[in-house]
XYZ file of C-alpha atoms in Angstrom:
493
model
C -0.002 0.014 -0.008
C 2.801 2.418 0.893
C 4.578 1.580 -2.356
C 1.381 2.107 -4.331
C 0.769 5.510 -2.746
C 4.353 6.493 -3.401
C 4.072 5.612 -7.052
C 0.813 7.454 -7.337
C 2.409 10.619 -5.939
C 5.684 10.379 -7.855
C 4.640 9.039 -11.221
C 3.939 11.441 -14.032
C 0.254 11.912 -14.684
C -0.956 11.348 -18.187
C -3.642 12.807 -20.434
C -6.771 14.387 -19.110
C -5.719 14.010 -15.471
C -2.879 16.485 -15.994
C -5.205 18.874 -17.824
C -7.847 18.676 -15.096
C -5.396 19.477 -12.309
C -3.698 22.182 -14.387
C -7.137 23.740 -15.004
C -7.790 23.654 -11.263
C -4.449 25.373 -10.600
C -5.368 28.023 -13.182
C -8.781 28.613 -11.574
C -7.253 28.774 -8.090
C -4.750 31.439 -9.211
C -7.353 33.377 -11.148
C -9.809 33.221 -8.265
C -7.302 34.378 -5.654
C -5.727 37.120 -7.722
C -8.872 38.570 -9.240
C -10.319 39.418 -5.813
C -8.353 42.681 -5.465
C -7.384 43.208 -9.091
C -8.576 46.815 -9.139
C -8.036 47.651 -5.436
C -4.682 49.416 -5.940
C -4.549 52.636 -7.990
C -3.044 52.718 -11.488
C 0.448 53.959 -10.600
C 4.233 53.682 -11.037
C 4.892 52.772 -14.688
C 1.351 51.619 -15.464
C 0.164 55.028 -16.814
C 3.198 55.144 -19.113
C 2.279 51.697 -20.480
C -1.329 52.698 -21.051
C -0.486 56.071 -22.525
C 1.601 54.470 -25.251
C -0.612 51.424 -25.658
C -3.529 53.553 -26.804
C -1.465 55.079 -29.658
C -1.346 53.744 -33.250
C 0.743 50.644 -33.794
C 3.405 52.537 -35.750
C 3.848 55.000 -32.878
C 4.209 52.082 -30.423
C 6.920 50.519 -32.542
C 8.893 53.780 -32.892
C 8.578 54.566 -29.179
C 9.832 51.124 -28.202
C 12.827 51.473 -30.487
C 13.852 54.575 -28.532
C 12.623 53.641 -25.054
C 13.381 51.244 -22.264
C 11.159 48.323 -23.204
C 10.351 46.248 -26.306
C 6.824 46.561 -27.726
C 5.051 43.236 -27.084
C 3.085 44.226 -23.983
C 2.140 47.592 -25.469
C 0.737 45.820 -28.524
C -1.277 43.419 -26.366
C -2.674 46.265 -24.257
C -3.424 48.248 -27.446
C -5.801 45.500 -28.611
C -7.121 44.883 -25.104
C -8.155 48.509 -24.566
C -10.139 48.434 -27.803
C -12.077 45.405 -26.547
C -12.469 46.011 -22.808
C -12.136 49.708 -22.125
C -10.422 51.684 -19.336
C -11.607 50.183 -16.035
C -8.515 49.328 -13.898
C -9.609 45.693 -13.489
C -9.995 45.323 -17.247
C -6.646 46.934 -17.947
C -4.894 44.492 -15.575
C -6.676 41.377 -16.822
C -3.924 40.411 -19.308
C -1.390 40.323 -16.496
C -3.745 38.261 -14.338
C -4.297 35.796 -17.206
C -0.548 35.486 -17.826
C 0.081 34.800 -14.134
C -2.673 32.236 -13.916
C -1.473 30.470 -17.074
C 2.099 30.463 -15.706
C 0.892 28.632 -12.584
C -0.954 26.024 -14.653
C 1.995 25.504 -16.965
C 4.336 25.195 -14.001
C 2.206 22.247 -12.955
C 2.293 20.747 -16.459
C 6.074 21.204 -16.707
C 6.742 19.958 -13.203
C 4.607 16.881 -13.822
C 6.401 16.192 -17.107
C 9.902 16.416 -15.684
C 9.614 15.766 -11.949
C 6.366 13.867 -11.391
C 3.144 14.767 -9.643
C 4.807 15.771 -6.383
C 7.242 18.098 -8.152
C 4.380 19.592 -10.132
C 2.419 20.376 -6.980
C 5.440 21.917 -5.258
C 6.319 24.218 -8.171
C 2.776 25.385 -8.863
C 1.887 25.965 -5.220
C 5.100 27.926 -4.528
C 4.173 30.187 -7.416
C 0.512 30.440 -6.369
C 1.360 31.553 -2.833
C 4.172 33.949 -3.759
C 3.008 37.477 -2.932
C 5.513 38.790 -5.453
C 3.620 37.128 -8.265
C 0.271 38.374 -6.904
C 1.739 41.899 -7.069
C 2.751 41.640 -10.694
C -0.507 39.978 -11.633
C -2.075 43.245 -10.468
C 0.141 45.503 -12.558
C -0.194 46.688 -16.147
C 3.441 45.883 -16.947
C 5.338 43.108 -18.691
C 6.548 41.083 -15.724
C 3.694 38.544 -15.593
C 4.000 38.022 -19.365
C 7.787 37.579 -18.940
C 7.190 34.922 -16.272
C 4.754 33.017 -18.477
C 7.147 33.014 -21.437
C 9.979 31.894 -19.162
C 7.977 28.827 -18.100
C 7.207 27.973 -21.708
C 10.840 28.331 -22.838
C 12.283 26.320 -19.938
C 9.751 23.524 -20.416
C 10.683 23.141 -24.076
C 14.398 23.245 -23.234
C 13.965 20.488 -20.609
C 12.046 18.463 -23.194
C 15.273 18.213 -25.211
C 16.572 15.842 -22.501
C 13.844 13.336 -23.300
C 13.358 14.015 -27.027
C 16.461 15.630 -28.535
C 15.377 14.491 -31.987
C 12.011 16.238 -31.970
C 12.047 19.350 -34.165
C 8.905 20.755 -32.605
C 10.786 21.449 -29.385
C 13.351 23.569 -31.165
C 10.693 25.422 -33.165
C 8.621 26.267 -30.061
C 11.759 27.065 -28.062
C 12.659 29.590 -30.748
C 9.147 31.116 -30.680
C 9.174 31.585 -26.914
C 12.691 33.028 -27.012
C 11.694 35.605 -29.617
C 8.648 36.615 -27.621
C 10.839 36.906 -24.479
C 13.185 39.290 -26.262
C 10.269 41.362 -27.520
C 8.853 41.507 -23.958
C 11.802 42.709 -21.922
C 15.532 43.194 -22.536
C 16.348 40.948 -19.569
C 14.719 38.099 -21.465
C 18.122 37.715 -23.072
C 19.252 35.945 -19.895
C 16.839 33.045 -20.575
C 18.451 32.616 -23.975
C 22.014 32.958 -22.618
C 21.257 30.374 -19.929
C 20.075 27.919 -22.593
C 23.322 28.331 -24.529
C 25.396 27.895 -21.365
C 23.511 24.719 -20.368
C 24.013 22.972 -23.695
C 26.875 20.787 -22.310
C 24.405 19.333 -19.789
C 22.138 17.935 -22.496
C 22.410 14.182 -22.970
C 22.947 14.116 -26.736
C 25.151 17.110 -27.298
C 26.095 16.304 -30.905
C 22.494 15.869 -31.994
C 21.289 19.003 -30.213
C 24.172 21.305 -31.144
C 23.246 21.829 -34.787
C 19.581 22.203 -34.132
C 20.154 24.687 -31.317
C 22.376 26.717 -33.641
C 19.545 26.844 -36.208
C 17.148 27.856 -33.471
C 19.485 30.691 -32.423
C 19.829 31.776 -36.035
C 16.047 31.918 -36.346
C 15.742 33.928 -33.095
C 18.380 36.372 -34.350
C 16.598 36.877 -37.673
C 13.207 37.360 -35.959
C 14.724 39.905 -33.559
C 16.780 41.666 -36.281
C 14.256 44.541 -36.785
C 14.806 45.437 -33.124
C 18.446 44.515 -32.726
C 19.843 48.020 -33.349
C 17.453 49.446 -30.753
C 18.597 46.797 -28.281
C 22.264 47.676 -28.862
C 21.506 51.424 -28.592
C 19.715 50.829 -25.307
C 22.708 48.886 -23.915
C 24.995 51.773 -24.881
C 22.695 54.342 -23.274
C 22.456 52.382 -20.070
C 26.238 51.998 -19.934
C 26.896 55.720 -20.477
C 23.956 57.339 -18.702
C 23.273 54.770 -15.973
C 19.904 54.002 -14.397
C 18.066 54.792 -11.158
C 18.786 51.290 -9.821
C 21.484 51.085 -7.120
C 24.291 48.519 -7.218
C 23.361 45.397 -5.243
C 24.791 44.184 -1.945
C 25.751 40.528 -1.542
C 23.010 40.098 1.067
C 20.448 40.611 -1.717
C 21.468 37.228 -3.151
C 19.481 35.494 -0.416
C 17.208 38.482 0.223
C 15.445 38.011 -3.088
C 14.996 34.316 -2.426
C 13.145 35.391 0.714
C 10.971 37.650 -1.441
C 10.107 34.783 -3.778
C 8.992 32.723 -0.754
C 7.260 35.521 1.227
C 10.011 35.847 3.784
C 12.709 33.985 5.698
C 10.255 31.654 7.449
C 9.485 29.752 4.291
C 13.094 29.897 3.166
C 14.115 28.338 6.468
C 11.483 25.644 6.138
C 12.625 24.845 2.624
C 16.318 24.661 3.643
C 15.369 22.454 6.542
C 13.502 20.002 4.335
C 16.331 19.946 1.785
C 18.795 19.329 4.582
C 16.800 16.489 6.043
C 16.349 15.031 2.553
C 20.098 15.161 1.972
C 20.759 13.390 5.258
C 18.180 10.766 4.435
C 19.808 10.234 1.001
C 23.279 9.840 2.553
C 22.492 7.622 5.529
C 19.055 6.236 4.738
C 17.983 3.027 3.008
C 19.313 4.209 -0.345
C 23.051 4.023 -0.720
C 25.143 7.057 -1.409
C 26.210 5.793 -4.793
C 22.684 4.939 -5.850
C 21.388 8.343 -4.763
C 24.083 10.288 -6.591
C 23.559 8.178 -9.643
C 19.849 8.958 -9.506
C 20.581 12.704 -9.389
C 23.030 12.472 -12.301
C 20.581 10.459 -14.372
C 17.856 12.978 -13.976
C 19.508 15.562 -16.143
C 16.510 17.792 -16.127
C 17.124 18.665 -12.480
C 20.737 19.567 -13.118
C 19.693 21.722 -16.066
C 16.916 23.628 -14.292
C 19.240 24.285 -11.355
C 21.873 25.575 -13.770
C 19.327 27.719 -15.644
C 18.294 29.398 -12.414
C 21.880 29.905 -11.303
C 22.932 31.451 -14.586
C 19.914 33.726 -14.882
C 19.876 34.877 -11.248
C 23.636 35.015 -10.808
C 24.139 36.547 -14.232
C 21.894 39.474 -13.455
C 23.768 39.951 -10.168
C 27.123 40.043 -11.965
C 25.673 42.297 -14.661
C 24.550 44.650 -11.888
C 28.073 44.820 -10.485
C 30.097 45.284 -13.688
C 27.669 46.812 -16.230
C 24.377 48.278 -15.082
C 22.419 47.521 -11.871
C 19.224 45.506 -12.337
C 19.132 43.338 -9.251
C 15.743 44.366 -7.923
C 12.489 42.401 -7.478
C 10.691 43.465 -10.660
C 13.681 42.597 -12.819
C 14.282 39.276 -11.035
C 10.720 37.958 -10.722
C 10.977 35.823 -13.884
C 14.002 34.001 -12.503
C 11.755 32.628 -9.732
C 10.182 30.230 -12.236
C 13.289 28.026 -12.708
C 13.896 28.393 -8.975
C 10.474 26.931 -8.156
C 11.098 24.083 -10.634
C 14.518 23.448 -9.146
C 13.093 23.301 -5.634
C 10.401 20.914 -6.863
C 12.994 18.638 -8.456
C 15.266 18.602 -5.424
C 12.474 17.762 -3.017
C 11.233 15.103 -5.390
C 14.582 13.283 -5.305
C 15.683 13.908 -1.768
C 12.457 12.927 -0.037
C 11.541 9.367 -1.007
C 8.271 8.570 0.794
C 4.765 9.803 0.234
C 4.052 10.825 3.807
C 7.309 12.715 4.090
C 6.640 14.434 0.755
C 3.168 15.499 1.852
C 4.502 16.666 5.208
C 7.219 18.728 3.563
C 4.750 20.313 1.158
C 2.378 21.178 3.977
C 5.211 22.645 6.039
C 6.491 24.894 3.235
C 2.983 26.036 2.307
C 2.215 26.809 5.964
C 5.485 28.768 6.251
C 4.516 30.868 3.187
C 1.024 31.685 4.397
C 1.968 34.362 6.988
C 3.597 36.452 4.255
C 0.946 35.757 1.625
C -1.062 38.833 0.615
C -4.010 38.892 -1.774
C -3.844 42.676 -2.005
C -0.219 43.797 -1.880
C -0.052 47.594 -1.773
C 1.809 49.633 -4.380
C 1.937 52.550 -1.945
C 0.517 55.010 -4.451
C -2.981 56.007 -3.373
C -3.518 59.272 -5.275
C -7.173 60.058 -4.403
C -6.422 62.481 -1.590
C -3.563 64.094 -3.515
C -5.651 64.704 -6.619
C -8.593 65.950 -4.575
C -6.350 68.435 -2.717
C -4.811 69.805 -5.894
C -8.144 70.213 -7.567
C -9.469 72.042 -4.507
C -6.483 74.433 -4.468
C -6.171 74.957 -8.188
C -8.055 77.517 -10.267
C -7.749 78.117 -13.973
C -5.138 80.794 -13.247
C -3.071 78.611 -10.887
C -0.054 76.941 -12.471
C 0.576 73.347 -11.484
C 4.214 72.276 -11.729
C 4.895 68.526 -11.847
C 8.271 66.949 -11.303
C 9.487 64.453 -12.528
C 8.061 65.415 -15.876
C 6.894 61.883 -16.711
C 4.494 61.923 -13.730
C 2.158 64.091 -15.790
C 0.624 60.958 -17.253
C -0.120 59.459 -13.818
C -1.662 62.719 -12.637
C -3.754 63.086 -15.771
C -4.974 59.503 -15.586
C -6.455 60.122 -12.146
C -7.422 63.803 -12.468
C -8.758 63.950 -16.021
C -8.972 60.714 -17.994
C -10.220 62.500 -21.105
C -6.977 64.486 -21.228
C -4.973 61.298 -20.751
C -6.828 59.607 -23.630
C -6.338 62.588 -25.934
C -2.791 61.404 -26.690
C -2.498 63.391 -29.933
C -2.887 66.679 -28.080
C -1.819 65.635 -24.626
C 0.969 68.209 -24.170
C -1.172 71.042 -25.542
C -4.099 70.038 -23.314
C -1.863 70.190 -20.242
C -0.733 73.697 -21.175
C -4.326 74.765 -21.653
C -4.996 73.644 -18.112
C -1.955 75.526 -16.838
C -0.060 72.315 -16.030
C 3.693 72.189 -16.577
C 5.640 68.891 -16.312
C 9.306 69.865 -15.844
C 12.653 68.305 -14.933
C 14.125 71.359 -13.301
C 13.342 74.905 -12.315
C 14.952 76.301 -15.448
C 12.288 74.540 -17.569
C 9.527 76.704 -16.151
C 8.416 79.594 -18.395
C 9.417 82.761 -16.394
C 6.249 84.618 -17.408
C 4.058 81.875 -15.876
C 5.604 82.286 -12.456
C 5.831 86.066 -12.641
C 2.143 86.474 -13.356
C 0.848 83.985 -10.785
C -0.404 84.809 -7.295
C -0.277 81.136 -6.369
C 1.643 78.117 -7.684
C 1.199 74.421 -6.849
C 4.243 72.183 -7.057
C 3.652 68.405 -7.126
C 6.838 66.678 -6.105
C 6.355 63.001 -7.028
C 9.509 61.744 -5.354
C 11.613 63.929 -7.645
C 14.678 63.570 -5.484
C 14.842 59.890 -6.492
C 15.452 60.553 -10.223
C 16.078 64.319 -10.397
C 17.482 65.387 -7.032
C 18.980 68.676 -8.228
C 15.917 70.088 -9.913
C 15.990 73.357 -7.907
C 12.213 73.857 -8.172
C 11.462 74.325 -4.483
C 14.435 76.628 -3.980
C 13.309 78.708 -6.961
C 9.747 79.009 -5.684
C 10.985 80.098 -2.272
C 12.886 83.010 -3.855
C 9.762 84.321 -5.622
C 6.929 83.568 -3.172
C 6.592 84.614 0.475
C 4.809 81.511 1.816
C 5.501 77.987 0.606
C 3.553 75.350 2.567
C 4.175 71.625 2.295
C 1.473 68.939 2.287
C 2.488 65.256 2.400
C 0.530 62.425 0.773
C 0.906 58.645 0.807
C 4.545 57.558 0.988
C 6.509 59.710 -1.419
C 4.349 62.607 -2.615
C 4.676 66.200 -1.463
C 2.518 69.078 -2.666
C 3.756 72.623 -2.100
C 1.404 75.622 -2.300
C 3.375 78.825 -2.888
C 1.663 82.181 -2.378
C 2.783 85.783 -2.891
């Protein structure tokens, strides 16, 4: 009976059973994450995404060639807005769908490569990760990036079992192209695949086909390649707002993936006990090591995670910092698969497997949030400005790109009028600026009152000089603080 239960838990499910459980995982994720989909305000980079997504396709392409992100998400949101409109929940639905699909596909991939137990571990770790709830609630590309990462890794692992199958190379190429068109850091998924080639079982057979796959990816990405190179050069010379990482962040971000150190400790404890059991338990040391070596998929997924996660850390030290949660969230997918595979091999019995899964899930629950805050509630701020502002009152906004966020919440019609957005702001006496020198002198000279919205300007433009300039021209400058990072100054003669 024990043996039968063990086989039932460890064996790979086939056919409709896999699809039924994957569908249940999808519905669980969708149900949990849809509850507070529109609870947090549209903020951070979401208004920028939406502002450009509403533009014609040609404008989206040209913007992406000169901006920070490739165009795939903007194109998806462009179509989505036409169908579903401007309600926050509707705008975030593509991210929610991507996150829910990623969870279901983690189960399918885990089941295919590590059995039923591994599938449950990987999909539940993802489901209960607050970090993935957060990005399922954001109109940005990170949920899409995670979904495509699962798809690419699953196809790559399939080369271990079926290195002769051309469909794996074709689909691997498709997912890699879409990754590159989603975010520049998607290149790390491709680089990790190249680096892991020596770990594949039939290296001679896979080498030529992988080269053809890489050639196809390069050709498909060629229209955007010059923009990618230009962006690399700009980042190298101009830098970014991201700070260089500390070594403690190497484990700190693992804690973020798992909702905190409690779950990380539980996971390490189970892996430690499993290792001890493998070394001194009923299985011999040689047999256990042989088992690990034979299951090449585990070695590969561990290497994929290490190269992606460690590579971004090294990149952040020697080239340009990017070691922050939003840029690392897609690396959690191979991490979850690696954890699933290790637990699958180190813990041999059904009851111990179930106990370890329950323990890790229980350790994640205290840090699990269905409604993680983005810390950007703008209702009170917008209401205050609208109360203070008259047609003759200039509103100065810094940083200049925050004009889109303010307009989205204060006057959606102005936000949607993208062809005349700048002119519409001027007609409302609103001036997005980067520094005090950008303000038209006549505007300040003729105003009895000026409102200055400081949207954490010190973070990206610390030497803007706006407040100092206002204090030289106006007698009273009063500060009003909102949410976490917003300050509104009302300057009067």
